[in-house]
Coordinates of C-alpha atoms in Angstrom, one line a residue:
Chain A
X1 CA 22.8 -28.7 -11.1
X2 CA 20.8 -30.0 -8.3
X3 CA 18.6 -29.3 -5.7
X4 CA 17.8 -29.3 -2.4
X5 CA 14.5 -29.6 -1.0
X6 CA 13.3 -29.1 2.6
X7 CA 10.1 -30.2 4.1
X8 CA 8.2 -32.8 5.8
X9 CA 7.9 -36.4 5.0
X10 CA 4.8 -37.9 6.1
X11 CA 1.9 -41.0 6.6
X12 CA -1.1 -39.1 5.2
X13 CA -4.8 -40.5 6.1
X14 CA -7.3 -38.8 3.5
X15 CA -10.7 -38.8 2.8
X16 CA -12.5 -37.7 -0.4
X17 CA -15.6 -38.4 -2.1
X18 CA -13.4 -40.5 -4.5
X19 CA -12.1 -42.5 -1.5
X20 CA -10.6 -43.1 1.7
X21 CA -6.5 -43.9 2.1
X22 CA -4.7 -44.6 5.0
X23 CA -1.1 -43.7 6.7
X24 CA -0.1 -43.4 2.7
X25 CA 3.1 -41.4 2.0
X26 CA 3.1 -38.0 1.8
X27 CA 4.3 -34.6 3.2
X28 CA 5.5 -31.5 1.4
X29 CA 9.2 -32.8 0.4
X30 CA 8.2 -35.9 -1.3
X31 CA 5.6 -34.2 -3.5
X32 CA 7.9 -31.5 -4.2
X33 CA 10.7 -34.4 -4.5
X34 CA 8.5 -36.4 -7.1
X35 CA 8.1 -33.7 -9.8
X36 CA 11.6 -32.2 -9.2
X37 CA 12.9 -35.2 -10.1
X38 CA 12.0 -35.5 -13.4
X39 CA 14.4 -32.3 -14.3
X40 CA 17.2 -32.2 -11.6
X41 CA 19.0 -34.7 -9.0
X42 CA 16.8 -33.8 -5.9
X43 CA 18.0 -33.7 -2.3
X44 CA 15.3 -34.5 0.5
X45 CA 16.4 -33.2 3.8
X46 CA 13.6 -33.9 6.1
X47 CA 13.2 -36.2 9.4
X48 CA 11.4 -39.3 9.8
X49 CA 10.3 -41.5 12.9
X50 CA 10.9 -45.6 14.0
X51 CA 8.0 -46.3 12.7
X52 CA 8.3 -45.0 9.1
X53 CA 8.1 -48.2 6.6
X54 CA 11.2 -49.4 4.9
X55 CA 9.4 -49.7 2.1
X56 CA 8.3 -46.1 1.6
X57 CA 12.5 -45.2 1.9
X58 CA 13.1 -47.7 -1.1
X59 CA 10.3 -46.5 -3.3
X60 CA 11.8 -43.0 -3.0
X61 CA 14.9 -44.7 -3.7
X62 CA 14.4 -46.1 -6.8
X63 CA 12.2 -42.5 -8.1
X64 CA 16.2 -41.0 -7.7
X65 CA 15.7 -39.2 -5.0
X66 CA 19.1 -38.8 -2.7
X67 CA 18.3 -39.7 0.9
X68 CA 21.8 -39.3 2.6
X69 CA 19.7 -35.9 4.6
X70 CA 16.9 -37.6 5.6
X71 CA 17.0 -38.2 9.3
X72 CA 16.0 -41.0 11.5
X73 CA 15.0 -40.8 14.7
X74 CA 13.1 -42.5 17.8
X75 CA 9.4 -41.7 17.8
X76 CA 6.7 -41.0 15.2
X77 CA 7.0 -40.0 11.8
X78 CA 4.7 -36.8 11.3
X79 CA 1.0 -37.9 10.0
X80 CA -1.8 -35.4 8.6
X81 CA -5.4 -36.8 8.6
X82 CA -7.6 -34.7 6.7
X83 CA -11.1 -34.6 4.1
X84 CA -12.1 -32.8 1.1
X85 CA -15.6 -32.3 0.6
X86 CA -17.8 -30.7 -2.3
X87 CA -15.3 -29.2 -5.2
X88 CA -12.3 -30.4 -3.3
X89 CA -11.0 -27.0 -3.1
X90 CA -9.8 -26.9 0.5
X91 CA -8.6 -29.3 2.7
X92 CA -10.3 -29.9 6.1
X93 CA -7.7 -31.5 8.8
X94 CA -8.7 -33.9 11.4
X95 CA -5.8 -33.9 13.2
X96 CA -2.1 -33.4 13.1
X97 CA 0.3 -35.3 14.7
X98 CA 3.9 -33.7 14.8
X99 CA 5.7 -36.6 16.2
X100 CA 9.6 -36.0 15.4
X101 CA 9.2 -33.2 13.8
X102 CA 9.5 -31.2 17.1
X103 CA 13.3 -32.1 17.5
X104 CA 13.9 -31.5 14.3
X105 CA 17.0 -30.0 13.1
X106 CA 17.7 -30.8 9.3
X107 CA 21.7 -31.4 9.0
X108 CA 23.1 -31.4 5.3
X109 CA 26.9 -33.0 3.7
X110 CA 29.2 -30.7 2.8
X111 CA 28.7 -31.4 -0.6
X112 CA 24.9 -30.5 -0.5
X113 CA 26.1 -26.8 1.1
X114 CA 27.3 -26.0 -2.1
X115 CA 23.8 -26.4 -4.2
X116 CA 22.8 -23.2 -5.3
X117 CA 18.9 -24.0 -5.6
X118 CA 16.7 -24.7 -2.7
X119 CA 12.8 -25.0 -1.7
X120 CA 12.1 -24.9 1.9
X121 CA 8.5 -26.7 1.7
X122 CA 6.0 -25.8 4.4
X123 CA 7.5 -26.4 8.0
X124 CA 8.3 -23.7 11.2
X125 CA 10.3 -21.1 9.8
X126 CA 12.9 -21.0 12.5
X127 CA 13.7 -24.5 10.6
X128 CA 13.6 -23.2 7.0
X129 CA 16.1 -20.8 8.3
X130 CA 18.1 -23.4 9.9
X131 CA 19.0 -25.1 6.8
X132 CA 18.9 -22.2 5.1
X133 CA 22.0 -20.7 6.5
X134 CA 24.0 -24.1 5.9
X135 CA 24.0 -23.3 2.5
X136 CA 27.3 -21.4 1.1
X137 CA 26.0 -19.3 -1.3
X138 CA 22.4 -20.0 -2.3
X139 CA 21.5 -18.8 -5.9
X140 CA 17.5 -19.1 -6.1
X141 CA 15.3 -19.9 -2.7
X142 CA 11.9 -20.4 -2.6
X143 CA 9.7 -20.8 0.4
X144 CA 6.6 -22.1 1.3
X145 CA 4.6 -21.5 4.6
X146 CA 0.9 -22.1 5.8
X147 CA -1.3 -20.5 7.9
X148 CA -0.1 -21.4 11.3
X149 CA 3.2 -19.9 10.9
X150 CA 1.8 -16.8 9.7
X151 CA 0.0 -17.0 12.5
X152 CA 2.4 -18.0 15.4
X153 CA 5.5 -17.2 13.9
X154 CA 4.7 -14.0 11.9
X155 CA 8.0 -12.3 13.1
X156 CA 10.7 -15.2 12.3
X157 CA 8.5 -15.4 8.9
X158 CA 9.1 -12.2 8.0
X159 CA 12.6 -11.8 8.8
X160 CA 13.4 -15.2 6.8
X161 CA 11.2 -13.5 3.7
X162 CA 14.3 -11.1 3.2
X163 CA 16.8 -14.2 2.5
X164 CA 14.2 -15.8 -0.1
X165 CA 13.7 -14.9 -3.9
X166 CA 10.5 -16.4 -4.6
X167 CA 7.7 -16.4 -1.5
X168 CA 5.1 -19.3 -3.0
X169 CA 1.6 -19.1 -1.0
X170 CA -1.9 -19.9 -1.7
X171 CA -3.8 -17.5 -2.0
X172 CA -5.5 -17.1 1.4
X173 CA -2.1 -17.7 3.1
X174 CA -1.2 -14.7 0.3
X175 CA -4.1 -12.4 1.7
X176 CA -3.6 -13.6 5.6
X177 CA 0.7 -12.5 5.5
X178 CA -0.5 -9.1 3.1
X179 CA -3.8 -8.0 4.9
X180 CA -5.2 -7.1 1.2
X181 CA -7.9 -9.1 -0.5
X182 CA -6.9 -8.4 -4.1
X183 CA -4.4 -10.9 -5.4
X184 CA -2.6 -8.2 -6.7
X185 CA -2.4 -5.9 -3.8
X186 CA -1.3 -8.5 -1.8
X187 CA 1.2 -9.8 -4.1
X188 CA 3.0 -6.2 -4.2
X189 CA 3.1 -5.9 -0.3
X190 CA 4.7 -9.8 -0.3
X191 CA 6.7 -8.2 -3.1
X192 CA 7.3 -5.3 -0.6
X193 CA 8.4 -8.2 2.5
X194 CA 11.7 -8.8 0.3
X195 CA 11.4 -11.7 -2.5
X196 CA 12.1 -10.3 -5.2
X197 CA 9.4 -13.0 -7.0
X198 CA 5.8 -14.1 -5.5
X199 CA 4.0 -17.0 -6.7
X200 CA 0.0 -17.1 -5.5
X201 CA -1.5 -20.6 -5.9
X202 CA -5.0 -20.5 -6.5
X203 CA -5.7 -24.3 -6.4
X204 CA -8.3 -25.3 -9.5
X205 CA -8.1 -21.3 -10.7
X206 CA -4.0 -21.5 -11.9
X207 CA -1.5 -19.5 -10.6
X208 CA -0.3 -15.5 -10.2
X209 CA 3.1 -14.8 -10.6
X210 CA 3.9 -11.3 -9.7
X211 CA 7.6 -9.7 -10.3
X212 CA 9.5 -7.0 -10.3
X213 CA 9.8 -6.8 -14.0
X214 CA 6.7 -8.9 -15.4
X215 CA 3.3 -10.5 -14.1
X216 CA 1.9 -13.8 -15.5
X217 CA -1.2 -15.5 -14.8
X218 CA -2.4 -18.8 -16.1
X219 CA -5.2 -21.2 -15.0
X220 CA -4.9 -24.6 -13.6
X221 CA -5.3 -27.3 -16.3
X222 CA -8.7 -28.6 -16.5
X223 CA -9.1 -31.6 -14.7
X224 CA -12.4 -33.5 -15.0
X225 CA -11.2 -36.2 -12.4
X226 CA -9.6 -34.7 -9.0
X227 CA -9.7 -37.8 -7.0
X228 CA -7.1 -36.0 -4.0
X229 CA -5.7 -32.2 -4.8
X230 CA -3.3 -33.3 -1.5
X231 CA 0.9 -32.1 -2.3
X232 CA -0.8 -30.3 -5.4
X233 CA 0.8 -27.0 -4.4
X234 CA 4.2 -28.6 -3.7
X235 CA 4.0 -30.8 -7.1
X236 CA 3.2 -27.5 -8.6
X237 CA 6.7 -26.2 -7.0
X238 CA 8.4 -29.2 -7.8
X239 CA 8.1 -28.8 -11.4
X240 CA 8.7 -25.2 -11.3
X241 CA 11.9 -25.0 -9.1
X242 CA 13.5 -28.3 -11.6
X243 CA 12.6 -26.8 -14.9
X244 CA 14.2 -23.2 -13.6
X245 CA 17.4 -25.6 -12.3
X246 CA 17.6 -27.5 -15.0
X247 CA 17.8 -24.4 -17.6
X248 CA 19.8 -22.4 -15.4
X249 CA 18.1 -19.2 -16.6
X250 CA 16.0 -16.9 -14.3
X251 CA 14.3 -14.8 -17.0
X252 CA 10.7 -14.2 -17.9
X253 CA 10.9 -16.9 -20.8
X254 CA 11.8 -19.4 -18.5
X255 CA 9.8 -18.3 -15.6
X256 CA 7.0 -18.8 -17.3
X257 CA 7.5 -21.7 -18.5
X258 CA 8.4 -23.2 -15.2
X259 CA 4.9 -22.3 -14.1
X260 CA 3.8 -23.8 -16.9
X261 CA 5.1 -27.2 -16.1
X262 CA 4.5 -27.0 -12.6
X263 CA 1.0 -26.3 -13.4
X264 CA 0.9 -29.4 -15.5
X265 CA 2.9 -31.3 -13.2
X266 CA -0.1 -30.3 -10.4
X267 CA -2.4 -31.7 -12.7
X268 CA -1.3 -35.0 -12.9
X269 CA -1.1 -35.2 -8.6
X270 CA -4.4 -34.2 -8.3
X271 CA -6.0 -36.9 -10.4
X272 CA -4.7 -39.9 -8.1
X273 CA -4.6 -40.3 -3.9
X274 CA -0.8 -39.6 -2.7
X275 CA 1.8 -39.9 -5.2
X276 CA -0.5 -42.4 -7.4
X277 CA 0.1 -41.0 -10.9
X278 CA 2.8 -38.6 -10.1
X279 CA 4.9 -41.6 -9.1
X280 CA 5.2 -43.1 -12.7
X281 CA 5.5 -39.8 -14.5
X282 CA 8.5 -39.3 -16.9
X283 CA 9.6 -36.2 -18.6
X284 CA 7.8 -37.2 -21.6
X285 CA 4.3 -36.9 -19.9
X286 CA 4.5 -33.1 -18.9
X287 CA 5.6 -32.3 -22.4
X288 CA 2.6 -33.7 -23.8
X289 CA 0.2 -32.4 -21.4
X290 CA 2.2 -28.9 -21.9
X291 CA 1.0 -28.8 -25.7
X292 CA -2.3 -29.6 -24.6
X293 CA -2.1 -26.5 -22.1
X294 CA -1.2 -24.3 -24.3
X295 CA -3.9 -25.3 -26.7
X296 CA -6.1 -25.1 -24.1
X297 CA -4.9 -21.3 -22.9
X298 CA -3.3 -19.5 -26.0
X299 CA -5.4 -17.6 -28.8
Chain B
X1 CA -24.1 -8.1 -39.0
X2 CA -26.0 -6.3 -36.3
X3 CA -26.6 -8.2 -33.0
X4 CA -30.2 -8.0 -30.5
X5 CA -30.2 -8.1 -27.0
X6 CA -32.8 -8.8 -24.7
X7 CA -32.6 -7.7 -21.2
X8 CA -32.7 -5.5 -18.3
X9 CA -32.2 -2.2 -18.3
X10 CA -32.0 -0.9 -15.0
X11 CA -31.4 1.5 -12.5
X12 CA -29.0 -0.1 -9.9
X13 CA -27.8 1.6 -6.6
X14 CA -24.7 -0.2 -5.4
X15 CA -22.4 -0.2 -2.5
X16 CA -18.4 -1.5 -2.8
X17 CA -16.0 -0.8 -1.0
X18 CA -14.9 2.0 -3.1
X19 CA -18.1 3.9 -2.6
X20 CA -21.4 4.3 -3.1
X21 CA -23.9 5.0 -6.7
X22 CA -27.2 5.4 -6.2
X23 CA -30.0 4.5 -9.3
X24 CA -27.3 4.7 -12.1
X25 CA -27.6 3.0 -15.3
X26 CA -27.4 -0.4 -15.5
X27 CA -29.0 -3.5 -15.9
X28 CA -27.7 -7.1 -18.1
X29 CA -29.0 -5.7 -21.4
X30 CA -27.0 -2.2 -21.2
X31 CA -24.1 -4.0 -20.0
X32 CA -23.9 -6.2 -22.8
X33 CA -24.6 -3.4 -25.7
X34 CA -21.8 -0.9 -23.5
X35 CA -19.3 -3.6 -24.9
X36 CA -20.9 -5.2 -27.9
X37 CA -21.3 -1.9 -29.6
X38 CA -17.6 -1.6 -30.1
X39 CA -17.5 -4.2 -33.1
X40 CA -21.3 -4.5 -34.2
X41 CA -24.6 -2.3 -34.5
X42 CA -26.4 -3.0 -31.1
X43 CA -30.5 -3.7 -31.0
X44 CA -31.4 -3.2 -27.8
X45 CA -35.0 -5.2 -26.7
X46 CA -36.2 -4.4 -22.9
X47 CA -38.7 -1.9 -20.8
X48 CA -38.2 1.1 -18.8
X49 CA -40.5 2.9 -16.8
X50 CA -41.8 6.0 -17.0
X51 CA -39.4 7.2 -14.3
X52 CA -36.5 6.4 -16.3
X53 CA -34.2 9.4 -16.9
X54 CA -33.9 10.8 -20.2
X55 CA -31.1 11.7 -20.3
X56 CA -29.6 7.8 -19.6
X57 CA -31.9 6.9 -23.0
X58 CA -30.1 9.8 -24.6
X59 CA -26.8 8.4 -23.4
X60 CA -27.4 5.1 -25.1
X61 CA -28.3 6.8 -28.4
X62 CA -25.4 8.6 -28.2
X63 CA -23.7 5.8 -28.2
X64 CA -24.8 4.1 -31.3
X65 CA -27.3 1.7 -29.6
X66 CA -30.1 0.9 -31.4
X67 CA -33.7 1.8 -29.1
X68 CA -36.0 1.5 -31.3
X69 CA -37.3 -1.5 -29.1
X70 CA -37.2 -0.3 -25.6
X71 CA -40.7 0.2 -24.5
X72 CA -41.6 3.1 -22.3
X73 CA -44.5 2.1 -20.4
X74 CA -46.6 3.1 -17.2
X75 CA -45.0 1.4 -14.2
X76 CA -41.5 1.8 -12.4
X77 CA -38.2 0.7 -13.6
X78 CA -37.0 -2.6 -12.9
X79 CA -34.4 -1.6 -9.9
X80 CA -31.7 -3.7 -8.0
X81 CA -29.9 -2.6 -5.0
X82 CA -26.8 -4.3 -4.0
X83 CA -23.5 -4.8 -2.2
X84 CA -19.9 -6.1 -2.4
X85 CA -17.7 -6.7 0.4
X86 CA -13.6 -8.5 0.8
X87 CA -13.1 -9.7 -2.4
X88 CA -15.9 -8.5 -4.4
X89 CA -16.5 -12.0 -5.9
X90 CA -20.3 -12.3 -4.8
X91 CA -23.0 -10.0 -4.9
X92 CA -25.2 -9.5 -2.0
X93 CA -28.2 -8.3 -3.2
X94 CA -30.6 -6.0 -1.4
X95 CA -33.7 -5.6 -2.9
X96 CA -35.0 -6.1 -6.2
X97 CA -38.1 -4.3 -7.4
X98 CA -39.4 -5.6 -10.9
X99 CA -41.4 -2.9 -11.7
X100 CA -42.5 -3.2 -15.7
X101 CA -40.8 -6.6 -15.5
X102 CA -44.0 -8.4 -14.2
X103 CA -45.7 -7.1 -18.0
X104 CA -42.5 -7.2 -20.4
X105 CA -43.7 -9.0 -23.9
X106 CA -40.9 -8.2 -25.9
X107 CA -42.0 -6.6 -29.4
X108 CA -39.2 -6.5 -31.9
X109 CA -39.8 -4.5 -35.3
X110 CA -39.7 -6.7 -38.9
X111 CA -36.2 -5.8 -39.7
X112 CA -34.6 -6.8 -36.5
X113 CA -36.8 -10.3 -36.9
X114 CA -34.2 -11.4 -39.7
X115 CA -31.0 -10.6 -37.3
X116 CA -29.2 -13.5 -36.8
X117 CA -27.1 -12.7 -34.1
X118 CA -29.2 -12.8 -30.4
X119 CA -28.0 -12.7 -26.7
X120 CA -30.8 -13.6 -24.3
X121 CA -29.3 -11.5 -21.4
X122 CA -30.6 -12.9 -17.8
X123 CA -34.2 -12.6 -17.9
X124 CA -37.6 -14.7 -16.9
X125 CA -37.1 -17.3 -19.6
X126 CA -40.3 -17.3 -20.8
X127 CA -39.6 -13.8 -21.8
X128 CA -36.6 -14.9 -23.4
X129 CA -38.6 -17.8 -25.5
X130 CA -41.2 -15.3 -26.6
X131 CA -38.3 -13.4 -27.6
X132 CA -36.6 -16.0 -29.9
X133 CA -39.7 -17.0 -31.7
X134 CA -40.0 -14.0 -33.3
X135 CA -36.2 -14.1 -34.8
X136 CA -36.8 -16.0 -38.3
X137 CA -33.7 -17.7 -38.7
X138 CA -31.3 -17.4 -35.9
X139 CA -27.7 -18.6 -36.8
X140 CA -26.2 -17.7 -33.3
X141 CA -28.1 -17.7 -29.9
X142 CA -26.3 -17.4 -26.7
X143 CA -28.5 -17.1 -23.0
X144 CA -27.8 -16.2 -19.5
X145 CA -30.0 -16.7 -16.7
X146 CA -29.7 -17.3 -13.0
X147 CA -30.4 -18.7 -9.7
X148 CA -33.4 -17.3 -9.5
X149 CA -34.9 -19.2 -12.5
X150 CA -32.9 -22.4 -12.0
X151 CA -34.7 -22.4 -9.0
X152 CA -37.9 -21.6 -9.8
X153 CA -38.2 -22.1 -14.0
X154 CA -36.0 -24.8 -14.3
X155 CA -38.4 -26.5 -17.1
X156 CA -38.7 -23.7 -19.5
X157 CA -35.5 -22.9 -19.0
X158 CA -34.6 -26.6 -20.3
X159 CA -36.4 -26.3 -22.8
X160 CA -35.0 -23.2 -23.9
X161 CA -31.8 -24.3 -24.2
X162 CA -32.6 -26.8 -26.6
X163 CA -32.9 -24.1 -29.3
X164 CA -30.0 -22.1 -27.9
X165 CA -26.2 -22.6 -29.7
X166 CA -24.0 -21.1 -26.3
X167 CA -25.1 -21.4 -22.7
X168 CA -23.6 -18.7 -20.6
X169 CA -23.2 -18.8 -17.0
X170 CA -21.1 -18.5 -13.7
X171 CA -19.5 -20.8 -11.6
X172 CA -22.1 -21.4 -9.5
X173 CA -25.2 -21.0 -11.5
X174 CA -23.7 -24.2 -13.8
X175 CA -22.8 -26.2 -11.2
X176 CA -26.8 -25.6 -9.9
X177 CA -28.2 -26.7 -13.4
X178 CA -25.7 -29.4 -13.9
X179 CA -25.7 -31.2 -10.0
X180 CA -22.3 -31.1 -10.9
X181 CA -19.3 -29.3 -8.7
X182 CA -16.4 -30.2 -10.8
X183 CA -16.7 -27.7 -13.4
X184 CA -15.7 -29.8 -16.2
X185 CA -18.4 -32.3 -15.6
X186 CA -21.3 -29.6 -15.1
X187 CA -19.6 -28.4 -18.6
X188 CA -20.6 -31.7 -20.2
X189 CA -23.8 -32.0 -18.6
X190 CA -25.0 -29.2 -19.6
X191 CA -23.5 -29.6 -23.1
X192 CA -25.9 -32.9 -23.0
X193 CA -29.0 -30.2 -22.3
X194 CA -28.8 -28.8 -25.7
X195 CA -25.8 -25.7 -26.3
X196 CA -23.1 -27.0 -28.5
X197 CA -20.9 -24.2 -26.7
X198 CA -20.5 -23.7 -22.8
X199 CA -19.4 -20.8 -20.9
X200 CA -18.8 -20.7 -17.6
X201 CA -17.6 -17.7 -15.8
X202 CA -15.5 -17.9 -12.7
X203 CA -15.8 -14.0 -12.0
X204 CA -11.7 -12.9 -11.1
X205 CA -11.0 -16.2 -12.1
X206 CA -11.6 -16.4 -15.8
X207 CA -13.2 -18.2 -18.0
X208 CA -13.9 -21.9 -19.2
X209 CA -15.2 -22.6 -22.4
X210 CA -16.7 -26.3 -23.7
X211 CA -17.3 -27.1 -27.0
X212 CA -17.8 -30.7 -28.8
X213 CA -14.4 -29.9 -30.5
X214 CA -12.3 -28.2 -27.6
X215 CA -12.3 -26.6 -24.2
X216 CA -10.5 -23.2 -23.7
X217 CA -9.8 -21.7 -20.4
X218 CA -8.2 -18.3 -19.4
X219 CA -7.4 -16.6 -16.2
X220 CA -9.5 -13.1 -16.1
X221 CA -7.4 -9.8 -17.1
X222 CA -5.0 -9.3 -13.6
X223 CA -6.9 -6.3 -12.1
X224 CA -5.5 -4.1 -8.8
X225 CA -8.7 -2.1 -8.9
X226 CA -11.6 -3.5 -8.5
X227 CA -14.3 -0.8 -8.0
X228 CA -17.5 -2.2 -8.7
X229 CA -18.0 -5.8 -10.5
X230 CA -21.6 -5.3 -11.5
X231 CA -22.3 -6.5 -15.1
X232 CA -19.0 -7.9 -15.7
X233 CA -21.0 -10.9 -17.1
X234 CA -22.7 -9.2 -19.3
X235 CA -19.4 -7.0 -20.4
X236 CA -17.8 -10.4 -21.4
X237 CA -20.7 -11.4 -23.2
X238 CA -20.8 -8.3 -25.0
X239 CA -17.3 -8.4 -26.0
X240 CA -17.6 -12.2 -26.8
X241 CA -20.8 -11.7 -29.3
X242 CA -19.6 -8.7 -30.9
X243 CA -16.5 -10.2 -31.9
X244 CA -17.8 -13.4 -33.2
X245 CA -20.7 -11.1 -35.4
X246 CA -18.2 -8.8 -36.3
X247 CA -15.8 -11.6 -38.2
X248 CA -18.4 -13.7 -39.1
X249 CA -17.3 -17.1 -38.5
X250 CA -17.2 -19.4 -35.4
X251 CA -14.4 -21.5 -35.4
X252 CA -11.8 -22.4 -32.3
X253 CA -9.7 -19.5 -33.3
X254 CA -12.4 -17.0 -33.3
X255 CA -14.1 -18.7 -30.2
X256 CA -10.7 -17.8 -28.5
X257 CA -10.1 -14.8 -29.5
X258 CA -13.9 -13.9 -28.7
X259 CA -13.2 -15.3 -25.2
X260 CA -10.1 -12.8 -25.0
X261 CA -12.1 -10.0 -26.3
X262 CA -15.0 -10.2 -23.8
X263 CA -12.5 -11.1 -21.2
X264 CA -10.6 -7.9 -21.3
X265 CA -13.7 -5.4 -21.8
X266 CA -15.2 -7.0 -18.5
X267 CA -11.6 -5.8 -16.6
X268 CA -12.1 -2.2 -18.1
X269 CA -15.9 -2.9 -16.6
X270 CA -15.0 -3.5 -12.9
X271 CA -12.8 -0.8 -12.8
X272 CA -15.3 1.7 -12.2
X273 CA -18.9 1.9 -10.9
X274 CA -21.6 0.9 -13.5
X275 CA -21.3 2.1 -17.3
X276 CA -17.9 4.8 -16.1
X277 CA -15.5 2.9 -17.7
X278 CA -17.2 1.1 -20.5
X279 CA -18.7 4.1 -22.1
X280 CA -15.5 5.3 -23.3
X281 CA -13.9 2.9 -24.7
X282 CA -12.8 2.2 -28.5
X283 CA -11.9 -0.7 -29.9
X284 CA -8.7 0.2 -29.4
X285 CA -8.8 0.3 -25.8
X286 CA -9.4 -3.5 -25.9
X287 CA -6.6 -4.1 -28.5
X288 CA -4.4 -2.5 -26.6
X289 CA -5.0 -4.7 -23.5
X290 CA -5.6 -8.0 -25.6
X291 CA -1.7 -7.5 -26.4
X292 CA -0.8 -7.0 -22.9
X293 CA -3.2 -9.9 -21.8
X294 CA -1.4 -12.5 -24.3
X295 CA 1.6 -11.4 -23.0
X296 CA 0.3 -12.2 -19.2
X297 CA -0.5 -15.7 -20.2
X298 CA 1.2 -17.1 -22.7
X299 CA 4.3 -18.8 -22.3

């Protein structure tokens, strides 16, 4: 079992009161990519520009990661330059340069139309849908979206949330798509848009899940260090969607377990800038950290 | 094992938006005994005015609560007025009138001075000292405060919590004491103040616990109806220190399951205005959604 990940690949500039990094890689795919991988053969459809560094292709390379769907084309690769301040709970952007990602139109093999998991990272949702019908007979799709889509592209959101099984949102994006402040009440009318599963990230506070047949709630795992929460949320899907591939069971056992390792998974990104510590994580290190959690959350 | 708790007892008029109560019961002290009560006889230490209904002192007997140290005195009751809009996570409070406040000198009778089990509910914490001193050998001492004090009696306050075992407080009031945002770190700082136990309470986000021999953390009880969040604090604590008296040991798994206790009688507390919910429940109540509550987050 594999999977295939859609999303952006990106030079990140961030600032936060732990430091300052510059044009460092990033974007939604390759965090989702670098947790994934640690359960599942991960496929990285995204585009990048001319100017993208060689270097950054082999690193993601030699993390496993197949790049035969990556795209490159003339002009920039897509940068985000943004700060956290104060408890690093939301991210302020400075500016957002789409660059190639305006032409985009993700193209996958044959083979890779045949893989039966998929996570369509943050991106326009006229994309997401794209790819998403280039797929034969998809068995488990999540999405995630932000806040401009909701905004601008409410309708082709809304109509693509019919085709997905498990809508993933923070939870403002949660409460902007729903209209309802409780995380509950929101959760049922995203329930209500068509997945049939809804996952509410709540950054340092953990993680609702809300289905049809169980809800599950856990917090995030307490990090005294948070040097950049950047790709935190797609880290967090990363370890969820490749523990639930790997297993090849959709049930509440392993539902909630996949949160569970995402959550851990999430923990680890957040305690370096970029892909710092969740570059050199193996298998090994979310197990460990998992028994932790639970000693931390079970009585 | 009995328990005494010092605090308010007030009459609050409140505005959600589910409705609006006008000078019901309330106040940190009644909160706390509304829960505590269900495991442990409940002293109750704090003033009233001579305005204060009798039939709300009636109410409180007839619940098992121990008055015999609620002074009636000439003077007003101590009243708070106060809103909650969106998401109900902050209180906006509209006046405050102290009333017998300004003269409370807490007077507890000699039996009471050999219970070992106190909770110094939010109070001016000179009260709260004066309190403590007359409590012979104290084996368990938990406090509140708030802004209010941080800000204006942050020495006797320090000094206070020298001599108290658990410091309980929310989100933001610990990250005002500590200078810290990261709630970890404001844990340990204001572990280095004195309490070998830390609570910090994150409101519809749970709870984090720090100890010198482990940290705890749980999610608060999933709620779809919020109706009025006034004293959930209090609620938790109530359920916290009544567990811990009733079983008579404090160790991590009774510290847990305390945490779970006190976190599932502050759901049943928000789910209706004041003292609605609370004042019927039974222990059972709170078993019953302890079960359902380990089934939400364990995996």
């Amino acid at each position: 079992m594999s999977i295939v990940v859609l999303g952006t690949v990106a030079l990140d500039s961030v600032k936060t009161p732990s430091g300052t990094r510059k044009h460092i890689l990033g974007g939604s795919a390759v965090h989702f990519a670098m947790s994934a991988r640690l359960f599942v053969p991960v496929n990285l459809v995204a585009i990048v520009g001319e100017d993208f560094p060689a270097k950054y292709l082999n690193f993601l390379q030699r993390k496993g990661i197949i790049l035969s769907s990556v795209l490159r084309t003339a002009g920039k690769t897509f940068r985000w330059k943004g700060e956290y301040r104060g408890d690093l709970n939301t991210a302020i952007t400075l500016s957002t340069e789409l660059g190639v990602l305006l032409t985009f139109r993700p193209r996958i093999s044959e083979a890779q139309r045949n893989i039966k998991h998929i996570f369509l990272a943050n991106l326009d949702p006229d994309i997401q849908s794209h790819l998403l019908t280039q797929i034969r007979s998809p068995h488990l799709v999540a999405l995630d979206s932000m806040n401009y889509w909701i905004a601008h592209k409410r309708k082709s959101l809304l109509k693509l949330l019919k085709k997905v099984d498990i809508y993933v949102a923070n939870d403002q994006e949660a409460r902007q798509l729903s209209g309802e402040s409780n995380l509950i009440k929101a959760a049922r009318q995203l329930y209500a848009y068509g997945p049939k599963m809804i996952l509410i990230k709540k950054g340092e506070h953990g993680v609702l899940f809300y289905g049809d047949k169980f809800i599950f709630s856990i917090p995030a795992y307490p990090t005294e260090k948070v040097v950049d929460p950047t790709g935190a949320g797609d880290t967090f899907a990363g370890g969820f969607m490749g523990y639930l591939t790997k297993v090849k069971r959709i049930d509440e056992v392993s539902l909630k377990k996949a949160i569970a390792y995402g959550t851990v998974a999430a923990s680890f990104n957040v305690q370096g800038f970029g892909l710092n510590k969740t570059a050199s994580l193996k298998l090994q290190d979310l197990e460990t950290r998992l028994k932790k959690f639970r000693k931390i959350i079970h009585f």
